[in-house]
Short mmCIF file of C-alpha atoms and ligand atoms in Angstrom, two decimals:
data_model
loop_
_atom_site.label_atom_id
_atom_site.label_comp_id
_atom_site.label_asym_id
_atom_site.label_seq_id
_atom_site.Cartn_x
_atom_site.Cartn_y
_atom_site.Cartn_z
CA UNK A 1 10.11 -26.01 -44.95
CA UNK A 2 12.72 -26.81 -42.32
CA UNK A 3 12.97 -30.24 -40.80
CA UNK A 4 11.39 -29.29 -37.48
CA UNK A 5 8.41 -27.62 -39.11
CA UNK A 6 7.70 -30.63 -41.26
CA UNK A 7 7.84 -32.88 -38.16
CA UNK A 8 5.34 -30.96 -36.02
CA UNK A 9 2.37 -33.14 -35.15
CA UNK A 10 -1.09 -32.27 -36.46
CA UNK A 11 -3.53 -30.46 -34.11
CA UNK A 12 -5.97 -33.42 -34.29
CA UNK A 13 -3.27 -35.91 -33.31
CA UNK A 14 -2.43 -33.93 -30.18
CA UNK A 15 -6.11 -33.38 -29.48
CA UNK A 16 -6.74 -37.15 -29.46
CA UNK A 17 -3.78 -37.70 -27.18
CA UNK A 18 -4.89 -34.86 -24.86
CA UNK A 19 -8.44 -36.28 -24.73
CA UNK A 20 -7.05 -39.70 -23.86
CA UNK A 21 -4.98 -38.14 -21.10
CA UNK A 22 -8.21 -36.68 -19.61
CA UNK A 23 -7.41 -32.99 -20.32
CA UNK A 24 -10.95 -32.34 -21.51
CA UNK A 25 -12.17 -32.92 -17.93
CA UNK A 26 -10.28 -29.81 -16.74
CA UNK A 27 -10.99 -27.50 -19.67
CA UNK A 28 -13.55 -26.77 -22.35
CA UNK A 29 -12.71 -28.11 -25.85
CA UNK A 30 -12.10 -24.58 -27.18
CA UNK A 31 -9.51 -23.89 -24.47
CA UNK A 32 -7.79 -27.23 -25.15
CA UNK A 33 -7.65 -26.66 -28.90
CA UNK A 34 -6.42 -23.07 -28.39
CA UNK A 35 -3.72 -24.39 -26.03
CA UNK A 36 -2.58 -27.02 -28.58
CA UNK A 37 -2.39 -24.36 -31.27
CA UNK A 38 -0.41 -22.04 -29.00
CA UNK A 39 2.11 -24.76 -28.15
CA UNK A 40 2.46 -25.67 -31.84
CA UNK A 41 2.85 -21.96 -32.84
CA UNK A 42 5.55 -21.53 -30.30
CA UNK A 43 7.44 -24.64 -31.52
CA UNK A 44 7.06 -23.37 -35.09
CA UNK A 45 8.26 -19.83 -34.44
CA UNK A 46 11.16 -20.98 -32.34
CA UNK A 47 11.97 -23.86 -34.70
CA UNK A 48 12.38 -25.94 -31.58
CA UNK A 49 10.30 -29.07 -32.17
CA UNK A 50 8.94 -31.10 -29.26
CA UNK A 51 9.20 -29.13 -25.93
CA UNK A 52 11.27 -30.47 -23.08
CA UNK A 53 8.97 -32.71 -21.03
CA UNK A 54 6.86 -33.57 -24.08
CA UNK A 55 3.88 -32.16 -25.95
CA UNK A 56 1.25 -33.18 -23.41
CA UNK A 57 3.01 -31.50 -20.46
CA UNK A 58 3.39 -28.25 -22.44
CA UNK A 59 -0.29 -28.37 -23.45
CA UNK A 60 -1.35 -29.06 -19.88
CA UNK A 61 0.63 -26.06 -18.62
CA UNK A 62 -1.18 -23.86 -21.08
CA UNK A 63 -4.56 -25.30 -20.08
CA UNK A 64 -3.84 -24.64 -16.39
CA UNK A 65 -2.75 -21.04 -17.10
CA UNK A 66 -5.80 -20.49 -19.34
CA UNK A 67 -8.36 -21.80 -16.81
CA UNK A 68 -6.89 -20.37 -13.57
CA UNK A 69 -9.35 -17.81 -12.09
CA UNK A 70 -8.17 -14.26 -12.18
CA UNK A 71 -9.75 -13.49 -8.84
CA UNK A 72 -8.38 -16.20 -6.56
CA UNK A 73 -7.52 -16.85 -2.93
CA UNK A 74 -3.99 -15.94 -1.82
CA UNK A 75 -1.93 -16.50 1.28
CA UNK A 76 -1.22 -13.15 2.91
CA UNK A 77 2.24 -13.53 4.54
CA UNK A 78 2.91 -9.77 4.51
CA UNK A 79 1.64 -9.10 8.05
CA UNK A 80 -0.46 -6.21 6.71
CA UNK A 81 -3.81 -7.08 8.25
CA UNK A 82 -6.14 -4.78 6.23
CA UNK A 83 -4.28 -5.25 2.94
CA UNK A 84 -6.44 -3.33 0.46
CA UNK A 85 -4.87 -5.00 -2.62
CA UNK A 86 -5.49 -8.40 -1.08
CA UNK A 87 -9.18 -7.70 -0.32
CA UNK A 88 -8.94 -5.94 3.06
CA UNK A 89 -10.81 -7.86 5.77
CA UNK A 90 -11.02 -11.69 5.51
CA UNK A 91 -14.56 -12.62 6.56
CA UNK A 92 -15.47 -14.48 9.75
CA UNK A 93 -16.58 -18.09 9.06
CA UNK A 94 -20.13 -17.26 10.20
CA UNK A 95 -20.28 -14.42 7.59
CA UNK A 96 -18.98 -16.72 4.85
CA UNK A 97 -21.67 -19.27 5.63
CA UNK A 98 -24.43 -16.61 5.82
CA UNK A 99 -23.33 -15.18 2.43
CA UNK A 100 -23.29 -18.65 0.80
CA UNK A 101 -26.82 -19.37 2.15
CA UNK A 102 -28.15 -16.02 0.88
CA UNK A 103 -27.08 -16.94 -2.61
CA UNK A 104 -29.99 -19.35 -2.84
CA UNK A 105 -33.44 -17.79 -2.74
CA UNK A 106 -33.54 -15.58 0.39
CA UNK A 107 -35.59 -13.16 2.43
CA UNK A 108 -33.68 -10.26 0.82
CA UNK A 109 -36.79 -8.14 0.33
CA UNK A 110 -39.46 -10.42 1.83
CA UNK A 111 -41.09 -10.45 5.20
CA UNK A 112 -41.83 -14.07 6.22
CA UNK A 113 -44.16 -13.05 9.04
CA UNK A 114 -46.82 -11.51 6.77
CA UNK A 115 -45.69 -12.75 3.33
CA UNK A 116 -45.37 -9.20 2.08
CA UNK A 117 -42.56 -7.13 0.56
CA UNK A 118 -39.76 -6.30 3.01
CA UNK A 119 -36.74 -4.03 2.77
CA UNK A 120 -33.16 -5.16 2.23
CA UNK A 121 -32.22 -2.47 4.77
CA UNK A 122 -34.10 -4.33 7.52
CA UNK A 123 -31.57 -7.11 8.12
CA UNK A 124 -28.88 -4.97 9.81
CA UNK A 125 -31.03 -2.09 11.15
CA UNK A 126 -31.70 -3.32 14.67
CA UNK A 127 -28.12 -4.70 15.13
CA UNK A 128 -26.61 -1.37 14.06
CA UNK A 129 -28.99 0.49 16.41
CA UNK A 130 -28.04 -1.77 19.27
CA UNK A 131 -24.27 -1.77 18.66
CA UNK A 132 -23.78 1.93 17.77
CA UNK A 133 -26.62 3.55 19.73
CA UNK A 134 -27.86 5.34 16.60
CA UNK A 135 -31.54 5.96 15.80
CA UNK A 136 -31.34 4.43 12.35
CA UNK A 137 -28.97 3.11 9.66
CA UNK A 138 -28.51 2.83 5.92
CA UNK A 139 -26.02 0.54 4.14
CA UNK A 140 -24.57 1.16 0.62
CA UNK A 141 -21.68 -0.36 -1.32
CA UNK A 142 -18.71 1.40 0.34
CA UNK A 143 -17.91 4.37 2.55
CA UNK A 144 -16.90 6.50 -0.45
CA UNK A 145 -20.37 6.28 -1.93
CA UNK A 146 -21.99 6.62 1.54
CA UNK A 147 -20.28 9.98 1.88
CA UNK A 148 -21.25 10.97 -1.68
CA UNK A 149 -24.86 10.03 -1.00
CA UNK A 150 -24.94 12.23 2.14
CA UNK A 151 -23.25 15.19 0.52
CA UNK A 152 -25.55 14.99 -2.52
CA UNK A 153 -28.72 14.54 -0.43
CA UNK A 154 -28.02 17.11 2.27
CA UNK A 155 -25.86 19.78 0.68
CA UNK A 156 -26.30 19.69 -3.14
CA UNK A 157 -27.84 23.18 -3.25
CA UNK A 158 -25.39 24.89 -0.90
CA UNK A 159 -22.12 24.83 1.02
CA UNK A 160 -20.29 22.16 2.97
CA UNK A 161 -17.76 23.37 5.59
CA UNK A 162 -14.59 21.24 6.02
CA UNK A 163 -11.35 21.93 7.92
CA UNK A 164 -8.29 22.44 5.68
CA UNK A 165 -6.52 19.79 7.76
CA UNK A 166 -9.07 17.19 6.60
CA UNK A 167 -8.99 17.76 2.86
CA UNK A 168 -7.17 14.49 2.41
CA UNK A 169 -6.70 11.78 -0.19
CA UNK A 170 -7.64 8.37 1.22
CA UNK A 171 -5.95 5.93 -1.13
CA UNK A 172 -7.11 4.90 -4.60
CA UNK A 173 -7.53 8.59 -5.56
CA UNK A 174 -10.48 9.19 -3.23
CA UNK A 175 -10.01 12.90 -2.54
CA UNK A 176 -12.44 14.79 -0.30
CA UNK A 177 -12.46 18.01 -2.43
CA UNK A 178 -13.19 15.95 -5.62
CA UNK A 179 -16.00 13.93 -4.11
CA UNK A 180 -17.54 17.18 -2.77
CA UNK A 181 -17.36 18.83 -6.19
CA UNK A 182 -19.04 15.81 -7.85
CA UNK A 183 -21.77 15.78 -5.23
CA UNK A 184 -22.84 19.26 -6.28
CA UNK A 185 -21.98 20.91 -2.96
CA UNK A 186 -19.59 23.87 -2.71
CA UNK A 187 -16.58 23.36 -0.48
CA UNK A 188 -15.92 26.01 2.13
CA UNK A 189 -12.48 25.41 3.62
CA UNK A 190 -11.83 26.69 7.14
CA UNK A 191 -8.71 26.95 9.36
CA UNK A 192 -5.20 26.05 8.27
CA UNK A 193 -3.52 22.75 7.46
CA UNK A 194 -2.37 22.23 11.06
CA UNK A 195 -4.88 24.20 13.16
CA UNK A 196 -8.61 24.70 12.94
CA UNK A 197 -10.66 26.24 15.79
CA UNK A 198 -14.39 26.45 16.54
CA UNK A 199 -14.46 30.13 15.65
CA UNK A 200 -13.16 29.28 12.11
CA UNK A 201 -16.29 27.15 11.60
CA UNK A 202 -18.51 29.82 13.20
CA UNK A 203 -17.39 32.61 10.93
CA UNK A 204 -17.84 30.41 7.82
CA UNK A 205 -21.50 29.66 8.58
CA UNK A 206 -23.88 31.48 6.21
CA UNK A 207 -27.43 31.08 4.87
CA UNK A 208 -25.91 28.85 2.16
CA UNK A 209 -24.42 26.38 4.68
CA UNK A 210 -26.08 22.94 4.39
CA UNK A 211 -23.54 20.67 6.12
CA UNK A 212 -20.54 20.54 8.40
CA UNK A 213 -18.26 17.61 7.48
CA UNK A 214 -15.53 16.15 9.68
CA UNK A 215 -13.19 13.61 8.09
CA UNK A 216 -10.81 11.33 9.96
CA UNK A 217 -7.53 11.72 8.02
CA UNK A 218 -6.94 7.90 8.24
CA UNK A 219 -3.58 7.09 6.57
CA UNK A 220 -2.30 10.65 7.23
CA UNK A 221 -1.02 11.77 10.65
CA UNK A 222 -0.07 15.22 11.82
CA UNK A 223 2.04 15.85 14.91
CA UNK A 224 3.38 18.96 16.65
CA UNK A 225 1.59 22.30 16.61
CA UNK A 226 -1.92 21.06 15.73
CA UNK A 227 -5.47 21.69 16.82
CA UNK A 228 -8.83 20.37 15.69
CA UNK A 229 -12.40 20.76 16.85
CA UNK A 230 -14.07 17.83 18.67
CA UNK A 231 -17.07 16.32 16.94
CA UNK A 232 -19.28 17.16 19.96
CA UNK A 233 -18.52 20.84 19.61
CA UNK A 234 -19.35 20.75 15.90
CA UNK A 235 -22.68 19.05 16.61
CA UNK A 236 -23.53 21.71 19.22
CA UNK A 237 -22.73 24.44 16.68
CA UNK A 238 -24.82 22.66 14.06
CA UNK A 239 -27.72 22.27 16.44
CA UNK A 240 -27.74 26.02 17.15
CA UNK A 241 -27.83 26.88 13.45
CA UNK A 242 -29.92 23.97 12.20
CA UNK A 243 -27.03 22.43 10.21
CA UNK A 244 -26.47 18.64 10.12
CA UNK A 245 -22.98 17.32 11.01
CA UNK A 246 -21.50 14.33 9.21
CA UNK A 247 -18.42 12.51 10.63
CA UNK A 248 -16.53 10.23 8.25
CA UNK A 249 -14.65 8.04 10.76
CA UNK A 250 -13.33 5.67 8.10
CA UNK A 251 -12.26 2.45 9.77
CA UNK A 252 -15.41 1.67 11.73
CA UNK A 253 -13.75 0.80 15.00
CA UNK A 254 -16.28 -0.39 17.59
CA UNK A 255 -14.01 -1.85 20.31
CA UNK A 256 -11.65 -0.14 22.66
CA UNK A 257 -8.27 -1.70 21.73
CA UNK A 258 -6.07 0.48 23.93
CA UNK A 259 -4.93 -2.66 25.83
CA UNK A 260 -3.22 -3.76 22.63
CA UNK A 261 -1.56 -0.39 22.03
CA UNK A 262 -4.06 0.40 19.32
CA UNK A 263 -5.10 4.03 19.96
CA UNK A 264 -5.88 7.12 17.87
CA UNK A 265 -8.90 5.87 15.84
CA UNK A 266 -12.31 7.38 16.55
CA UNK A 267 -14.93 4.90 17.78
CA UNK A 268 -18.26 4.88 15.97
CA UNK A 269 -20.34 4.87 19.16
CA UNK A 270 -18.61 8.00 20.53
CA UNK A 271 -19.45 10.05 17.45
CA UNK A 272 -23.01 8.74 17.46
CA UNK A 273 -23.31 9.68 21.15
CA UNK A 274 -22.11 13.17 20.26
CA UNK A 275 -25.02 13.48 17.91
CA UNK A 276 -23.25 13.21 14.49
CA UNK A 277 -24.30 11.24 11.40
CA UNK A 278 -21.44 8.74 11.11
CA UNK A 279 -20.06 7.11 7.98
CA UNK A 280 -17.72 4.07 8.05
CA UNK A 281 -16.46 1.11 6.03
CA UNK A 282 -17.63 -2.47 6.50
CA UNK A 283 -14.31 -4.08 5.59
CA UNK A 284 -11.82 -2.20 7.81
CA UNK A 285 -11.92 -2.47 11.61
CA UNK A 286 -15.48 -3.82 11.59
CA UNK A 287 -13.95 -6.92 9.91
CA UNK A 288 -16.87 -7.63 7.57
CA UNK A 289 -17.66 -7.32 3.83
CA UNK A 290 -17.08 -4.25 1.70
CA UNK A 291 -19.91 -1.82 2.61
CA UNK A 292 -20.53 1.77 3.45
CA UNK A 293 -22.48 2.20 6.64
CA UNK A 294 -24.35 5.33 7.66
CA UNK A 295 -25.74 5.60 11.19
CA UNK A 296 -27.41 8.65 12.73
CA UNK A 297 -30.60 10.57 13.37
CA UNK A 298 -33.85 9.20 11.89
CA UNK A 299 -34.56 12.33 9.80
CA UNK A 300 -31.16 12.19 8.05
CA UNK A 301 -31.39 8.43 7.34
CA UNK A 302 -34.90 8.92 5.94
CA UNK A 303 -33.72 11.67 3.59
CA UNK A 304 -30.71 9.64 2.38
CA UNK A 305 -32.87 6.53 1.92
CA UNK A 306 -35.37 8.30 -0.31
CA UNK A 307 -32.75 9.69 -2.67
CA UNK A 308 -32.74 8.03 -6.14
CA UNK A 309 -29.02 7.53 -5.55
CA UNK A 310 -29.70 5.20 -2.64
CA UNK A 311 -31.20 2.76 -5.15
CA UNK A 312 -28.25 3.14 -7.48
CA UNK A 313 -25.83 2.45 -4.66
CA UNK A 314 -27.74 -0.41 -2.99
CA UNK A 315 -25.68 -3.37 -1.71
CA UNK A 316 -26.34 -6.99 -2.85
CA UNK A 317 -27.44 -9.98 -0.78
CA UNK A 318 -23.89 -11.35 -0.37
CA UNK A 319 -22.85 -8.14 1.36
CA UNK A 320 -25.97 -7.84 3.47
CA UNK A 321 -25.86 -11.47 4.71
CA UNK A 322 -22.16 -11.19 5.58
CA UNK A 323 -22.70 -7.87 7.26
CA UNK A 324 -25.53 -9.05 9.38
CA UNK A 325 -23.53 -12.07 10.55
CA UNK A 326 -20.47 -9.92 11.31
CA UNK A 327 -22.56 -7.44 13.27
CA UNK A 328 -24.14 -10.26 15.27
CA UNK A 329 -20.66 -11.27 16.48
CA UNK A 330 -19.92 -7.63 17.51
CA UNK A 331 -22.76 -7.77 20.04
CA UNK A 332 -20.24 -9.50 22.35
CA UNK A 333 -16.81 -7.76 22.32
CA UNK A 334 -15.02 -10.90 23.60
CA UNK A 335 -16.51 -12.99 20.80
CA UNK A 336 -15.58 -10.26 18.31
CA UNK A 337 -11.93 -10.50 19.31
CA UNK A 338 -11.99 -14.26 19.01
CA UNK A 339 -14.08 -14.80 15.90
CA UNK A 340 -13.53 -11.77 13.64
CA UNK A 341 -10.22 -12.50 11.84
CA UNK A 342 -9.13 -8.85 11.64
CA UNK A 343 -9.56 -8.32 15.39
CA UNK A 344 -8.05 -11.69 16.25
CA UNK A 345 -4.94 -10.94 14.19
CA UNK A 346 -4.56 -7.42 15.57
CA UNK A 347 -4.91 -8.56 19.18
CA UNK A 348 -2.83 -11.76 18.74
CA UNK A 349 -0.71 -12.68 21.70
CA UNK A 350 3.02 -11.91 21.20
CA UNK A 351 4.23 -15.21 22.58
CA UNK A 352 1.66 -17.10 20.49
CA UNK A 353 3.00 -15.36 17.34
CA UNK A 354 6.57 -16.27 18.37
CA UNK A 355 5.77 -19.96 18.82
CA UNK A 356 3.78 -20.09 15.57
CA UNK A 357 6.78 -18.50 13.75
CA UNK A 358 9.03 -21.26 15.26
CA UNK A 359 6.61 -23.91 14.01
CA UNK A 360 6.69 -22.54 10.45
CA UNK A 361 10.50 -22.07 10.50
CA UNK A 362 10.99 -25.69 11.54
CA UNK A 363 9.23 -26.82 8.37
CA UNK A 364 11.43 -24.68 6.10
CA UNK A 365 15.05 -25.78 5.77
CA UNK A 366 17.44 -22.90 6.41
CA UNK A 367 14.78 -20.64 7.92
CA UNK A 368 15.31 -18.63 11.10
CA UNK A 369 13.02 -16.37 13.21
CA UNK A 370 13.59 -12.75 14.19
CA UNK A 371 11.62 -9.91 15.76
CA UNK A 372 9.82 -7.54 13.39
CA UNK A 373 6.69 -5.46 12.92
CA UNK A 374 3.24 -5.94 11.37
CA UNK A 375 1.06 -3.10 10.08
CA UNK A 376 -2.68 -2.58 10.50
CA UNK A 377 -3.17 -1.31 6.89
CA UNK A 378 -6.33 0.04 5.24
CA UNK A 379 -5.51 3.55 6.51
CA UNK A 380 -6.37 2.59 10.07
CA UNK A 381 -3.98 3.27 13.03
CA UNK A 382 -1.26 4.69 10.64
CA UNK A 383 1.26 5.41 13.44
CA UNK A 384 1.04 1.96 14.94
CA UNK A 385 3.46 -0.89 14.20
CA UNK A 386 2.74 -4.11 16.01
CA UNK A 387 5.61 -6.27 17.32
CA UNK A 388 5.61 -9.71 15.72
CA UNK A 389 8.00 -12.57 14.97
CA UNK A 390 9.07 -13.01 11.35
CA UNK A 391 10.29 -16.14 9.56
CA UNK A 392 13.39 -15.34 7.48
CA UNK A 393 14.32 -17.59 4.53
CA UNK A 394 17.61 -16.82 2.75
CA UNK A 395 17.31 -16.07 -1.00
CA UNK A 396 20.04 -14.79 -3.36
CA UNK A 397 17.48 -12.84 -5.26
CA UNK A 398 14.52 -11.99 -3.09
CA UNK A 399 12.51 -10.49 -6.00
CA UNK A 400 12.87 -13.69 -8.05
CA UNK A 401 11.90 -15.74 -4.98
CA UNK A 402 8.81 -13.59 -4.36
CA UNK A 403 7.79 -13.95 -8.01
CA UNK A 404 8.05 -17.77 -7.77
CA UNK A 405 5.99 -17.79 -4.61
CA UNK A 406 3.32 -15.78 -6.37
CA UNK A 407 3.18 -18.38 -9.15
CA UNK A 408 2.10 -21.11 -6.74
CA UNK A 409 -1.60 -22.09 -6.51
CA UNK A 410 -2.76 -20.46 -4.35
CA UNK A 411 -0.19 -17.63 -4.60
CA UNK A 412 1.87 -16.82 -1.53
CA UNK A 413 2.51 -13.06 -1.01
CA UNK A 414 5.52 -12.45 1.22
CA UNK A 415 7.91 -9.56 1.97
CA UNK A 416 11.42 -8.93 0.56
CA UNK A 417 14.48 -8.20 2.71
CA UNK A 418 18.25 -8.13 2.08
CA UNK A 419 19.07 -11.57 0.68
CA UNK A 420 15.91 -13.12 2.16
CA UNK A 421 12.16 -13.33 1.96
CA UNK A 422 10.11 -12.72 5.20
CA UNK A 423 6.86 -14.37 6.31
CA UNK A 424 4.80 -12.73 9.06
CA UNK A 425 2.67 -15.37 10.76
CA UNK A 426 0.22 -12.72 12.08
CA UNK A 427 -1.76 -12.86 8.83
CA UNK A 428 -1.19 -16.54 8.09
CA UNK A 429 -3.58 -19.16 9.40
CA UNK A 430 -2.20 -22.44 10.79
CA UNK A 431 -3.85 -24.41 8.00
CA UNK A 432 -1.88 -22.30 5.50
CA UNK A 433 1.60 -23.32 6.79
CA UNK A 434 1.43 -26.42 4.59
CA UNK A 435 0.72 -24.24 1.54
CA UNK A 436 3.74 -22.11 2.29
CA UNK A 437 5.95 -25.18 2.67
CA UNK A 438 4.76 -26.48 -0.71
CA UNK A 439 5.25 -23.08 -2.41
CA UNK A 440 8.77 -22.78 -1.01
CA UNK A 441 9.62 -26.29 -2.24
CA UNK A 442 8.15 -25.48 -5.65
CA UNK A 443 10.29 -22.35 -5.83
CA UNK A 444 13.31 -24.56 -5.01
CA UNK A 445 14.24 -22.35 -2.11
CA UNK A 446 14.43 -24.94 0.68
C1 PLP B 501 -11.24 4.16 3.92
C2 PLP B 501 -11.92 5.40 4.06
C3 PLP B 501 -12.93 5.80 3.19
C4 PLP B 501 -13.31 4.94 2.03
O1 PLP B 501 -13.91 3.79 2.43
P1 PLP B 501 -14.33 2.67 1.37
O2 PLP B 501 -15.28 1.77 2.15
O3 PLP B 501 -13.09 2.02 0.93
O4 PLP B 501 -15.05 3.37 0.28
C5 PLP B 501 -13.56 7.01 3.39
N1 PLP B 501 -13.23 7.85 4.40
C6 PLP B 501 -12.27 7.50 5.33
C7 PLP B 501 -11.95 8.45 6.42
C8 PLP B 501 -11.59 6.27 5.22
O5 PLP B 501 -10.63 5.93 6.06
#
């Protein structure tokens, strides 16, 4: 035995010291003992003896790493508003409160007026009718499974017609042809990649046709020599032939944001008014929880609701409470822009962004501000980049600096540039400036 090995303390000695230092209050005994063993193992294998900073500090570091939640809050300093990897839409405060309340006993499937069984689909139904103009609504876990449910319910035993220009992949390997194949419906492609006309759809209709599907290409944009068929024309064609038409609009935009240079996304109400069955996400432009929302004619919603798949895809009470609260805000467009974080960030005033960037820069030694751009993200408004003001902090190795910022609690996620890291205040709340200052200090950058 070498000298260092012989002089390593016993597990029990360190355990007693750790208990006296109060470490058991922040971790279960098993985690504490495992942490002590890991620190001793390392000292043994490296032949290094007592770590710099002492045994207790090393043990505490292990305990912190071993008890930190995997799914945790982060500061989004990237300026990508609907950042899918960071959880897409941050919820409005009212939705957070509603979700927390619903996690006690709740009226999830209970009607308080008569004391009888209710439906979990009742909480959002009248709001979705009022806001979108649709006859009825059904909510499932996300838009991908909403589309799957509709294809499987309406077209399992026949054909679904889709334009070649809309056979897209929408991030995370969600491919329209694959989802169609799994739903049991046969894909009939019409038109070409860049141009599809009404007569292409007309000539594809056969006795096997069960559905016409229109998909908003979201994160993919075509320019130049292109042509597509309006949803209204497809609905007219479907009505003539007795074929339902589904429009997957993706982002779930309800407001007209043209005043903020946000154009090119279909609005849910417009497709509903055209007579389509419309599918959209809850956590994109709607600004609520992850959900797949189907709105449309009564008969279609009834058929989808009575599929056994609807039960398999049903949303939980957290989702439904947060969705109802978010929809309630959407009843007033001005309130929606003020209170729904996604909409507030996207419509933020340019001069307000500039002065907030100045405020953050003043708290970070060596930081400067400069003009830049934010992105909408989440596949919505792909061509749009929103003018913003960035905070630039010099760093010899930006990647190392970003890694250090990610190690902070809560982690700070920023952007890399040449010899600098960039913070976009569009996606940072004022209360989070202090966190960024502490993370930058911890990373020894300022
Ligand atoms: C984002 C998107 C989806 C998938 O929505 P999820 O809610 O993430 O499942 C489907 N279709 C379109 C057009 C989209 O933009």
